[in-house]
Amino acid sequence: MVSYTLPGMTEFPDLNLLFLSFYRDARDIFFDDVAIESVYGGFPGSPLCGGRNNLGEAISLGDVEKCLVRYRNLGVACNVTFTNQLATSAAIERDAYGKRILSLLDEQSLDGDLPNGVILYTDAMDEYAQSTHPRLRRISSTTKQLPSVEATNREIDEFDRVVLNYNLTHDEQAISSIDHPEKLEVMANEYCTLGCPYRTEHYRATSESQIKGVPCAFECKHKPAPQAWGFLNGLIEGDVFLKNDQIRHYANDLGVGSFKIVGRGLSRYDVIDSYLYYLVKPEHWYEVRDYLIHRSYL
């Protein structure tokens, strides 16, 4: 079985909820060996989000709870990004809104083996989540850019799940050397280029702008790569893209536990195409794509 986590928890809620209702009610249009276990993203208004900016007016805590309940009712967990690199103990103490989101995330967890999760970067944020909400899954963020198998294995000893550094996506020898691959999450369709020298700077700039509540001014210095032209028009030719046969090899032969579909900050159309490619049988792509583009769940 190939397990996936979907992007855009709050960016594309109508798309995700509609797609997940298909997954619940029309299972025959999906590949037989795939499962959707979770969605991920952040809530606008919390300065401790990271990875990508999530700006805008804070939604009410009642709407936060409603969002979490809707996903829970469709049988998937929510993994919320608290990956800001500036999330110190003092910053956490000031973020009453973010702390309340964590409480709601805990309260609205699914029963059983798949609770909601919190995606983490700093030790301070990890310590706060562990001490106040030990039931939540602790997920080590890809923004840490763990450089080696040794660093990844150390992280796996400490966390419930670890998102692999995208530079290791095609390093089968490295992945086969992970002690507990069932705790590994691999990004399936990363849009960045392999070995990007600006990625660290980008993450830092995103964290700073999220704290300030202003759009990130960082501009990538790379020339457009094939993946810049969209999912079907270029991403499939990207140097860190995983095709379906590779994903099944990783899951079935190497024991990788989960795969992350990248999509935060992308267009709705690219997100839809990624869902179709990884999850839906090709003979149903046209009808499902048309429905997802023109209908709304909310």
mmCIF file of C-alpha atoms in Angstrom:
data_model
loop_
_atom_site.group_PDB
_atom_site.id
_atom_site.type_symbol
_atom_site.label_atom_id
_atom_site.label_comp_id
_atom_site.label_asym_id
_atom_site.label_seq_id
_atom_site.Cartn_x
_atom_site.Cartn_y
_atom_site.Cartn_z
ATOM 1 C CA MET A 1 0.000 0.000 0.000
ATOM 2 C CA VAL A 2 1.238 3.500 -0.897
ATOM 3 C CA SER A 3 0.224 6.140 1.659
ATOM 4 C CA TYR A 4 0.013 9.826 0.759
ATOM 5 C CA THR A 5 -0.322 13.150 2.530
ATOM 6 C CA LEU A 6 -1.969 15.981 0.570
ATOM 7 C CA PRO A 7 -1.038 19.688 0.548
ATOM 8 C CA GLY A 8 -3.183 22.786 0.926
ATOM 9 C CA MET A 9 -5.065 21.981 4.121
ATOM 10 C CA THR A 10 -6.222 25.616 4.322
ATOM 11 C CA GLU A 11 -5.145 26.878 0.878
ATOM 12 C CA PHE A 12 -7.353 24.436 -1.054
ATOM 13 C CA PRO A 13 -9.924 23.216 1.469
ATOM 14 C CA ASP A 14 -12.761 22.992 -1.051
ATOM 15 C CA LEU A 15 -10.587 21.013 -3.485
ATOM 16 C CA ASN A 16 -9.287 18.661 -0.806
ATOM 17 C CA LEU A 17 -12.656 18.029 0.788
ATOM 18 C CA LEU A 18 -14.268 17.347 -2.585
ATOM 19 C CA PHE A 19 -11.418 15.035 -3.594
ATOM 20 C CA LEU A 20 -11.545 13.210 -0.267
ATOM 21 C CA SER A 21 -15.292 12.742 -0.613
ATOM 22 C CA PHE A 22 -14.543 11.009 -3.949
ATOM 23 C CA TYR A 23 -11.986 8.872 -2.166
ATOM 24 C CA ARG A 24 -14.598 7.871 0.400
ATOM 25 C CA ASP A 25 -17.565 7.356 -1.934
ATOM 26 C CA ALA A 26 -16.053 6.367 -5.317
ATOM 27 C CA ARG A 27 -13.085 4.251 -4.322
ATOM 28 C CA ASP A 28 -13.133 2.367 -7.639
ATOM 29 C CA ILE A 29 -11.774 5.394 -9.551
ATOM 30 C CA PHE A 30 -8.574 5.340 -7.459
ATOM 31 C CA PHE A 31 -5.615 3.014 -7.769
ATOM 32 C CA ASP A 32 -6.243 -0.080 -5.676
ATOM 33 C CA ASP A 33 -2.964 0.234 -3.782
ATOM 34 C CA VAL A 34 -3.103 3.872 -2.617
ATOM 35 C CA ALA A 35 -4.290 5.404 0.648
ATOM 36 C CA ILE A 36 -4.732 9.039 1.671
ATOM 37 C CA GLU A 37 -3.787 9.271 5.313
ATOM 38 C CA SER A 38 -3.424 13.004 5.966
ATOM 39 C CA VAL A 39 -3.359 16.603 4.752
ATOM 40 C CA TYR A 40 -0.853 19.266 5.743
ATOM 41 C CA GLY A 41 -0.584 23.043 5.868
ATOM 42 C CA GLY A 42 -0.808 26.041 8.169
ATOM 43 C CA PHE A 43 -3.436 28.501 9.331
ATOM 44 C CA PRO A 44 -3.251 32.180 8.315
ATOM 45 C CA GLY A 45 -2.387 34.522 11.158
ATOM 46 C CA SER A 46 0.023 32.305 13.051
ATOM 47 C CA PRO A 47 3.546 33.759 12.924
ATOM 48 C CA LEU A 48 5.096 30.366 13.647
ATOM 49 C CA CYS A 49 4.144 28.801 10.312
ATOM 50 C CA GLY A 50 7.086 28.102 8.045
ATOM 51 C CA GLY A 51 8.262 26.463 4.856
ATOM 52 C CA ARG A 52 5.882 28.637 2.846
ATOM 53 C CA ASN A 53 4.184 31.858 3.885
ATOM 54 C CA ASN A 54 0.663 31.596 5.227
ATOM 55 C CA LEU A 55 -0.312 35.219 5.609
ATOM 56 C CA GLY A 56 -3.624 37.031 5.805
ATOM 57 C CA GLU A 57 -6.143 37.716 8.501
ATOM 58 C CA ALA A 58 -6.358 35.051 11.175
ATOM 59 C CA ILE A 59 -9.468 32.939 10.823
ATOM 60 C CA SER A 60 -11.585 32.449 13.913
ATOM 61 C CA LEU A 61 -10.817 29.565 16.229
ATOM 62 C CA GLY A 62 -14.317 28.312 15.502
ATOM 63 C CA ASP A 63 -13.409 28.079 11.812
ATOM 64 C CA VAL A 64 -10.107 26.396 12.698
ATOM 65 C CA GLU A 65 -12.060 23.741 14.569
ATOM 66 C CA LYS A 66 -14.576 23.394 11.735
ATOM 67 C CA CYS A 67 -11.721 22.825 9.276
ATOM 68 C CA LEU A 68 -10.172 20.116 11.449
ATOM 69 C CA VAL A 69 -13.538 18.424 12.022
ATOM 70 C CA ARG A 70 -14.325 18.302 8.297
ATOM 71 C CA TYR A 71 -11.097 16.485 7.546
ATOM 72 C CA ARG A 72 -11.553 14.186 10.522
ATOM 73 C CA ASN A 73 -15.052 13.279 9.342
ATOM 74 C CA LEU A 74 -13.541 12.208 6.021
ATOM 75 C CA GLY A 75 -11.095 9.936 7.825
ATOM 76 C CA VAL A 76 -7.814 11.790 7.373
ATOM 77 C CA ALA A 77 -5.439 13.362 9.874
ATOM 78 C CA CYS A 78 -4.266 16.988 9.771
ATOM 79 C CA ASN A 79 -0.554 17.835 10.044
ATOM 80 C CA VAL A 80 -0.056 21.520 10.852
ATOM 81 C CA THR A 81 3.194 23.271 9.966
ATOM 82 C CA PHE A 82 4.902 25.004 12.893
ATOM 83 C CA THR A 83 8.230 25.078 11.095
ATOM 84 C CA ASN A 84 9.237 28.706 11.470
ATOM 85 C CA GLN A 85 12.998 28.808 12.018
ATOM 86 C CA LEU A 86 12.555 31.684 14.487
ATOM 87 C CA ALA A 87 10.179 29.769 16.765
ATOM 88 C CA THR A 88 12.028 30.410 20.032
ATOM 89 C CA SER A 89 10.506 29.845 23.468
ATOM 90 C CA ALA A 90 9.758 33.573 23.687
ATOM 91 C CA ALA A 91 8.081 33.600 20.260
ATOM 92 C CA ILE A 92 5.949 30.598 21.210
ATOM 93 C CA GLU A 93 4.879 32.294 24.431
ATOM 94 C CA ARG A 94 3.701 35.345 22.453
ATOM 95 C CA ASP A 95 1.714 33.315 19.924
ATOM 96 C CA ALA A 96 -1.516 32.653 21.830
ATOM 97 C CA TYR A 97 -3.339 31.962 18.564
ATOM 98 C CA GLY A 98 -0.856 29.293 17.485
ATOM 99 C CA LYS A 99 -0.979 27.613 20.896
ATOM 100 C CA ARG A 100 -4.760 27.452 20.716
ATOM 101 C CA ILE A 101 -4.513 25.888 17.242
ATOM 102 C CA LEU A 102 -2.313 23.169 18.737
ATOM 103 C CA SER A 103 -4.910 22.536 21.428
ATOM 104 C CA LEU A 104 -7.681 22.201 18.840
ATOM 105 C CA LEU A 105 -5.454 19.960 16.728
ATOM 106 C CA ASP A 106 -5.101 17.670 19.732
ATOM 107 C CA GLU A 107 -8.797 17.787 20.650
ATOM 108 C CA GLN A 108 -9.932 16.929 17.115
ATOM 109 C CA SER A 109 -7.527 14.051 16.503
ATOM 110 C CA LEU A 110 -8.740 10.825 14.985
ATOM 111 C CA ASP A 111 -8.992 7.928 17.370
ATOM 112 C CA GLY A 112 -6.616 5.037 16.848
ATOM 113 C CA ASP A 113 -3.206 4.860 15.215
ATOM 114 C CA LEU A 114 -3.301 8.039 13.127
ATOM 115 C CA PRO A 115 -3.600 11.137 15.324
ATOM 116 C CA ASN A 116 -3.181 14.657 14.014
ATOM 117 C CA GLY A 117 0.399 15.838 13.746
ATOM 118 C CA VAL A 118 2.600 18.883 14.135
ATOM 119 C CA ILE A 119 5.448 19.490 11.687
ATOM 120 C CA LEU A 120 8.474 20.890 13.519
ATOM 121 C CA TYR A 121 11.764 22.679 12.964
ATOM 122 C CA THR A 122 13.126 24.213 16.183
ATOM 123 C CA ASP A 123 13.888 22.360 19.405
ATOM 124 C CA ALA A 124 11.817 24.923 21.306
ATOM 125 C CA MET A 125 8.705 24.198 19.249
ATOM 126 C CA ASP A 126 9.290 20.476 19.570
ATOM 127 C CA GLU A 127 9.680 20.712 23.342
ATOM 128 C CA TYR A 128 6.501 22.777 23.639
ATOM 129 C CA ALA A 129 4.473 20.340 21.521
ATOM 130 C CA GLN A 130 5.801 17.325 23.410
ATOM 131 C CA SER A 131 5.160 18.772 26.848
ATOM 132 C CA THR A 132 1.686 20.158 26.175
ATOM 133 C CA HIS A 133 0.238 17.793 23.563
ATOM 134 C CA PRO A 134 2.060 14.445 23.727
ATOM 135 C CA ARG A 135 -0.702 12.708 21.778
ATOM 136 C CA LEU A 136 0.111 14.607 18.569
ATOM 137 C CA ARG A 137 2.450 12.986 16.048
ATOM 138 C CA ARG A 138 5.767 14.827 15.924
ATOM 139 C CA ILE A 139 7.002 15.205 12.355
ATOM 140 C CA SER A 140 10.510 16.443 11.602
ATOM 141 C CA SER A 141 10.329 18.945 8.742
ATOM 142 C CA THR A 142 12.178 18.720 5.449
ATOM 143 C CA THR A 143 13.196 22.332 6.085
ATOM 144 C CA LYS A 144 15.895 20.932 8.399
ATOM 145 C CA GLN A 145 17.598 19.594 5.263
ATOM 146 C CA LEU A 146 19.155 16.629 7.047
ATOM 147 C CA PRO A 147 22.255 15.996 4.925
ATOM 148 C CA SER A 148 22.947 12.295 5.388
ATOM 149 C CA VAL A 149 21.675 8.840 6.294
ATOM 150 C CA GLU A 150 23.333 9.157 9.702
ATOM 151 C CA ALA A 151 21.563 12.453 10.467
ATOM 152 C CA THR A 152 18.251 11.048 9.234
ATOM 153 C CA ASN A 153 18.579 7.927 11.384
ATOM 154 C CA ARG A 154 19.318 10.043 14.468
ATOM 155 C CA GLU A 155 16.216 12.084 13.727
ATOM 156 C CA ILE A 156 14.106 8.963 13.232
ATOM 157 C CA ASP A 157 15.102 7.827 16.720
ATOM 158 C CA GLU A 158 13.576 11.014 18.134
ATOM 159 C CA PHE A 159 10.464 11.645 15.987
ATOM 160 C CA ASP A 160 7.353 9.788 14.895
ATOM 161 C CA ARG A 161 8.013 10.706 11.280
ATOM 162 C CA VAL A 162 10.864 12.364 9.368
ATOM 163 C CA VAL A 163 10.481 14.086 6.002
ATOM 164 C CA LEU A 164 13.470 13.194 3.861
ATOM 165 C CA ASN A 165 15.801 15.863 2.479
ATOM 166 C CA TYR A 166 14.657 16.177 -1.136
ATOM 167 C CA ASN A 167 18.278 15.879 -2.340
ATOM 168 C CA LEU A 168 18.182 12.227 -1.253
ATOM 169 C CA THR A 169 14.958 11.436 -3.130
ATOM 170 C CA HIS A 170 16.725 9.471 -5.868
ATOM 171 C CA ASP A 171 19.472 8.066 -3.638
ATOM 172 C CA GLU A 172 18.185 4.524 -3.322
ATOM 173 C CA GLN A 173 21.282 3.400 -1.432
ATOM 174 C CA ALA A 174 20.650 6.084 1.192
ATOM 175 C CA ILE A 175 16.969 5.236 1.533
ATOM 176 C CA SER A 176 17.713 1.516 1.838
ATOM 177 C CA SER A 177 20.101 2.373 4.713
ATOM 178 C CA ILE A 178 17.414 4.078 6.823
ATOM 179 C CA ASP A 179 16.875 2.078 10.014
ATOM 180 C CA HIS A 180 13.097 2.526 10.134
ATOM 181 C CA PRO A 181 11.877 3.403 6.632
ATOM 182 C CA GLU A 182 8.267 3.060 7.803
ATOM 183 C CA LYS A 183 8.820 6.346 9.680
ATOM 184 C CA LEU A 184 10.112 8.102 6.561
ATOM 185 C CA GLU A 185 8.095 10.530 4.413
ATOM 186 C CA VAL A 186 9.416 11.207 0.908
ATOM 187 C CA MET A 187 8.351 14.163 -1.214
ATOM 188 C CA ALA A 188 6.958 12.834 -4.469
ATOM 189 C CA ASN A 189 6.918 15.889 -6.725
ATOM 190 C CA GLU A 190 9.315 18.503 -5.381
ATOM 191 C CA TYR A 191 9.435 21.594 -7.608
ATOM 192 C CA CYS A 192 12.906 22.783 -6.608
ATOM 193 C CA THR A 193 16.005 21.740 -8.534
ATOM 194 C CA LEU A 194 18.435 19.194 -7.162
ATOM 195 C CA GLY A 195 21.083 20.712 -4.893
ATOM 196 C CA CYS A 196 19.572 24.200 -4.943
ATOM 197 C CA PRO A 197 22.136 26.575 -3.323
ATOM 198 C CA TYR A 198 19.409 29.090 -2.415
ATOM 199 C CA ARG A 199 17.034 26.793 -0.519
ATOM 200 C CA THR A 200 18.400 27.608 2.936
ATOM 201 C CA GLU A 201 18.206 31.332 2.227
ATOM 202 C CA HIS A 202 14.644 30.916 0.966
ATOM 203 C CA TYR A 203 13.506 29.072 4.100
ATOM 204 C CA ARG A 204 15.088 31.701 6.335
ATOM 205 C CA ALA A 205 13.508 34.578 4.416
ATOM 206 C CA THR A 206 10.116 32.869 4.592
ATOM 207 C CA SER A 207 10.404 32.491 8.365
ATOM 208 C CA GLU A 208 11.354 36.138 8.814
ATOM 209 C CA SER A 209 8.509 37.407 6.645
ATOM 210 C CA GLN A 210 5.957 35.153 8.392
ATOM 211 C CA ILE A 211 6.983 36.591 11.768
ATOM 212 C CA LYS A 212 6.618 40.116 10.383
ATOM 213 C CA GLY A 213 3.346 39.311 8.618
ATOM 214 C CA VAL A 214 4.538 40.562 5.219
ATOM 215 C CA PRO A 215 5.032 38.731 1.892
ATOM 216 C CA CYS A 216 8.424 37.120 1.418
ATOM 217 C CA ALA A 217 10.681 39.264 -0.765
ATOM 218 C CA PHE A 218 12.975 36.372 -1.683
ATOM 219 C CA GLU A 219 13.330 35.780 -5.407
ATOM 220 C CA CYS A 220 14.864 32.524 -6.577
ATOM 221 C CA LYS A 221 18.013 33.160 -8.605
ATOM 222 C CA HIS A 222 17.709 29.976 -10.645
ATOM 223 C CA LYS A 223 16.800 30.114 -14.285
ATOM 224 C CA PRO A 224 13.397 28.463 -14.875
ATOM 225 C CA ALA A 225 13.701 24.687 -14.664
ATOM 226 C CA PRO A 226 11.380 22.282 -16.525
ATOM 227 C CA GLN A 227 9.176 21.965 -13.461
ATOM 228 C CA ALA A 228 8.433 25.697 -13.567
ATOM 229 C CA TRP A 229 6.064 25.039 -16.476
ATOM 230 C CA GLY A 230 3.592 23.106 -14.380
ATOM 231 C CA PHE A 231 2.921 19.532 -13.421
ATOM 232 C CA LEU A 232 2.154 17.804 -16.697
ATOM 233 C CA ASN A 233 4.090 20.258 -18.874
ATOM 234 C CA GLY A 234 7.403 19.991 -17.106
ATOM 235 C CA LEU A 235 7.500 18.702 -13.531
ATOM 236 C CA ILE A 236 7.471 15.073 -14.629
ATOM 237 C CA GLU A 237 10.862 15.806 -16.217
ATOM 238 C CA GLY A 238 12.209 17.418 -13.037
ATOM 239 C CA ASP A 239 15.350 15.960 -11.483
ATOM 240 C CA VAL A 240 13.744 15.155 -8.116
ATOM 241 C CA PHE A 241 10.359 13.960 -9.375
ATOM 242 C CA LEU A 242 9.258 10.441 -8.429
ATOM 243 C CA LYS A 243 7.196 8.556 -10.984
ATOM 244 C CA ASN A 244 4.577 6.045 -9.922
ATOM 245 C CA ASP A 245 6.730 2.991 -10.559
ATOM 246 C CA GLN A 246 9.526 4.447 -8.411
ATOM 247 C CA ILE A 247 7.106 5.228 -5.595
ATOM 248 C CA ARG A 248 5.763 1.684 -5.602
ATOM 249 C CA HIS A 249 9.318 0.353 -5.524
ATOM 250 C CA TYR A 250 10.132 2.552 -2.534
ATOM 251 C CA ALA A 251 6.947 1.555 -0.712
ATOM 252 C CA ASN A 252 6.826 -2.148 -1.503
ATOM 253 C CA ASP A 253 10.526 -3.049 -1.712
ATOM 254 C CA LEU A 254 12.223 -0.488 0.566
ATOM 255 C CA GLY A 255 9.411 -0.093 3.097
ATOM 256 C CA VAL A 256 9.002 3.707 2.874
ATOM 257 C CA GLY A 257 6.005 4.633 5.013
ATOM 258 C CA SER A 258 4.535 7.705 3.341
ATOM 259 C CA PHE A 259 4.802 10.065 0.386
ATOM 260 C CA LYS A 260 4.162 13.791 0.420
ATOM 261 C CA ILE A 261 2.523 15.492 -2.549
ATOM 262 C CA VAL A 262 3.983 18.993 -2.783
ATOM 263 C CA GLY A 263 1.513 21.771 -3.539
ATOM 264 C CA ARG A 264 1.587 24.652 -1.053
ATOM 265 C CA GLY A 265 1.711 27.921 -2.944
ATOM 266 C CA LEU A 266 1.039 26.305 -6.323
ATOM 267 C CA SER A 267 -1.907 26.731 -8.669
ATOM 268 C CA ARG A 268 -5.070 24.739 -8.125
ATOM 269 C CA TYR A 269 -4.598 23.175 -11.579
ATOM 270 C CA ASP A 270 -1.135 21.834 -10.785
ATOM 271 C CA VAL A 271 -2.406 20.403 -7.500
ATOM 272 C CA ILE A 272 -5.304 18.697 -9.283
ATOM 273 C CA ASP A 273 -2.962 17.203 -11.884
ATOM 274 C CA SER A 274 -0.679 15.849 -9.163
ATOM 275 C CA TYR A 275 -3.649 14.205 -7.419
ATOM 276 C CA LEU A 276 -4.773 12.617 -10.676
ATOM 277 C CA TYR A 277 -1.310 11.303 -11.544
ATOM 278 C CA TYR A 278 -0.553 9.715 -8.184
ATOM 279 C CA LEU A 279 -3.982 8.593 -7.032
ATOM 280 C CA VAL A 280 -6.547 8.235 -9.820
ATOM 281 C CA LYS A 281 -6.733 5.593 -12.538
ATOM 282 C CA PRO A 282 -5.870 7.238 -15.910
ATOM 283 C CA GLU A 283 -9.190 6.334 -17.525
ATOM 284 C CA HIS A 284 -10.935 8.606 -15.005
ATOM 285 C CA TRP A 285 -8.590 11.623 -15.250
ATOM 286 C CA TYR A 286 -10.696 13.706 -17.623
ATOM 287 C CA GLU A 287 -13.993 13.390 -15.759
ATOM 288 C CA VAL A 288 -12.435 13.877 -12.325
ATOM 289 C CA ARG A 289 -10.351 16.870 -13.435
ATOM 290 C CA ASP A 290 -13.386 18.541 -14.985
ATOM 291 C CA TYR A 291 -15.413 17.982 -11.834
ATOM 292 C CA LEU A 292 -12.697 19.259 -9.489
ATOM 293 C CA ILE A 293 -12.174 22.410 -11.544
ATOM 294 C CA HIS A 294 -15.817 23.381 -11.784
ATOM 295 C CA ARG A 295 -17.368 22.194 -8.527
ATOM 296 C CA SER A 296 -16.977 23.220 -4.887
ATOM 297 C CA TYR A 297 -17.403 21.178 -1.737
ATOM 298 C CA LEU A 298 -18.019 24.167 0.540
#
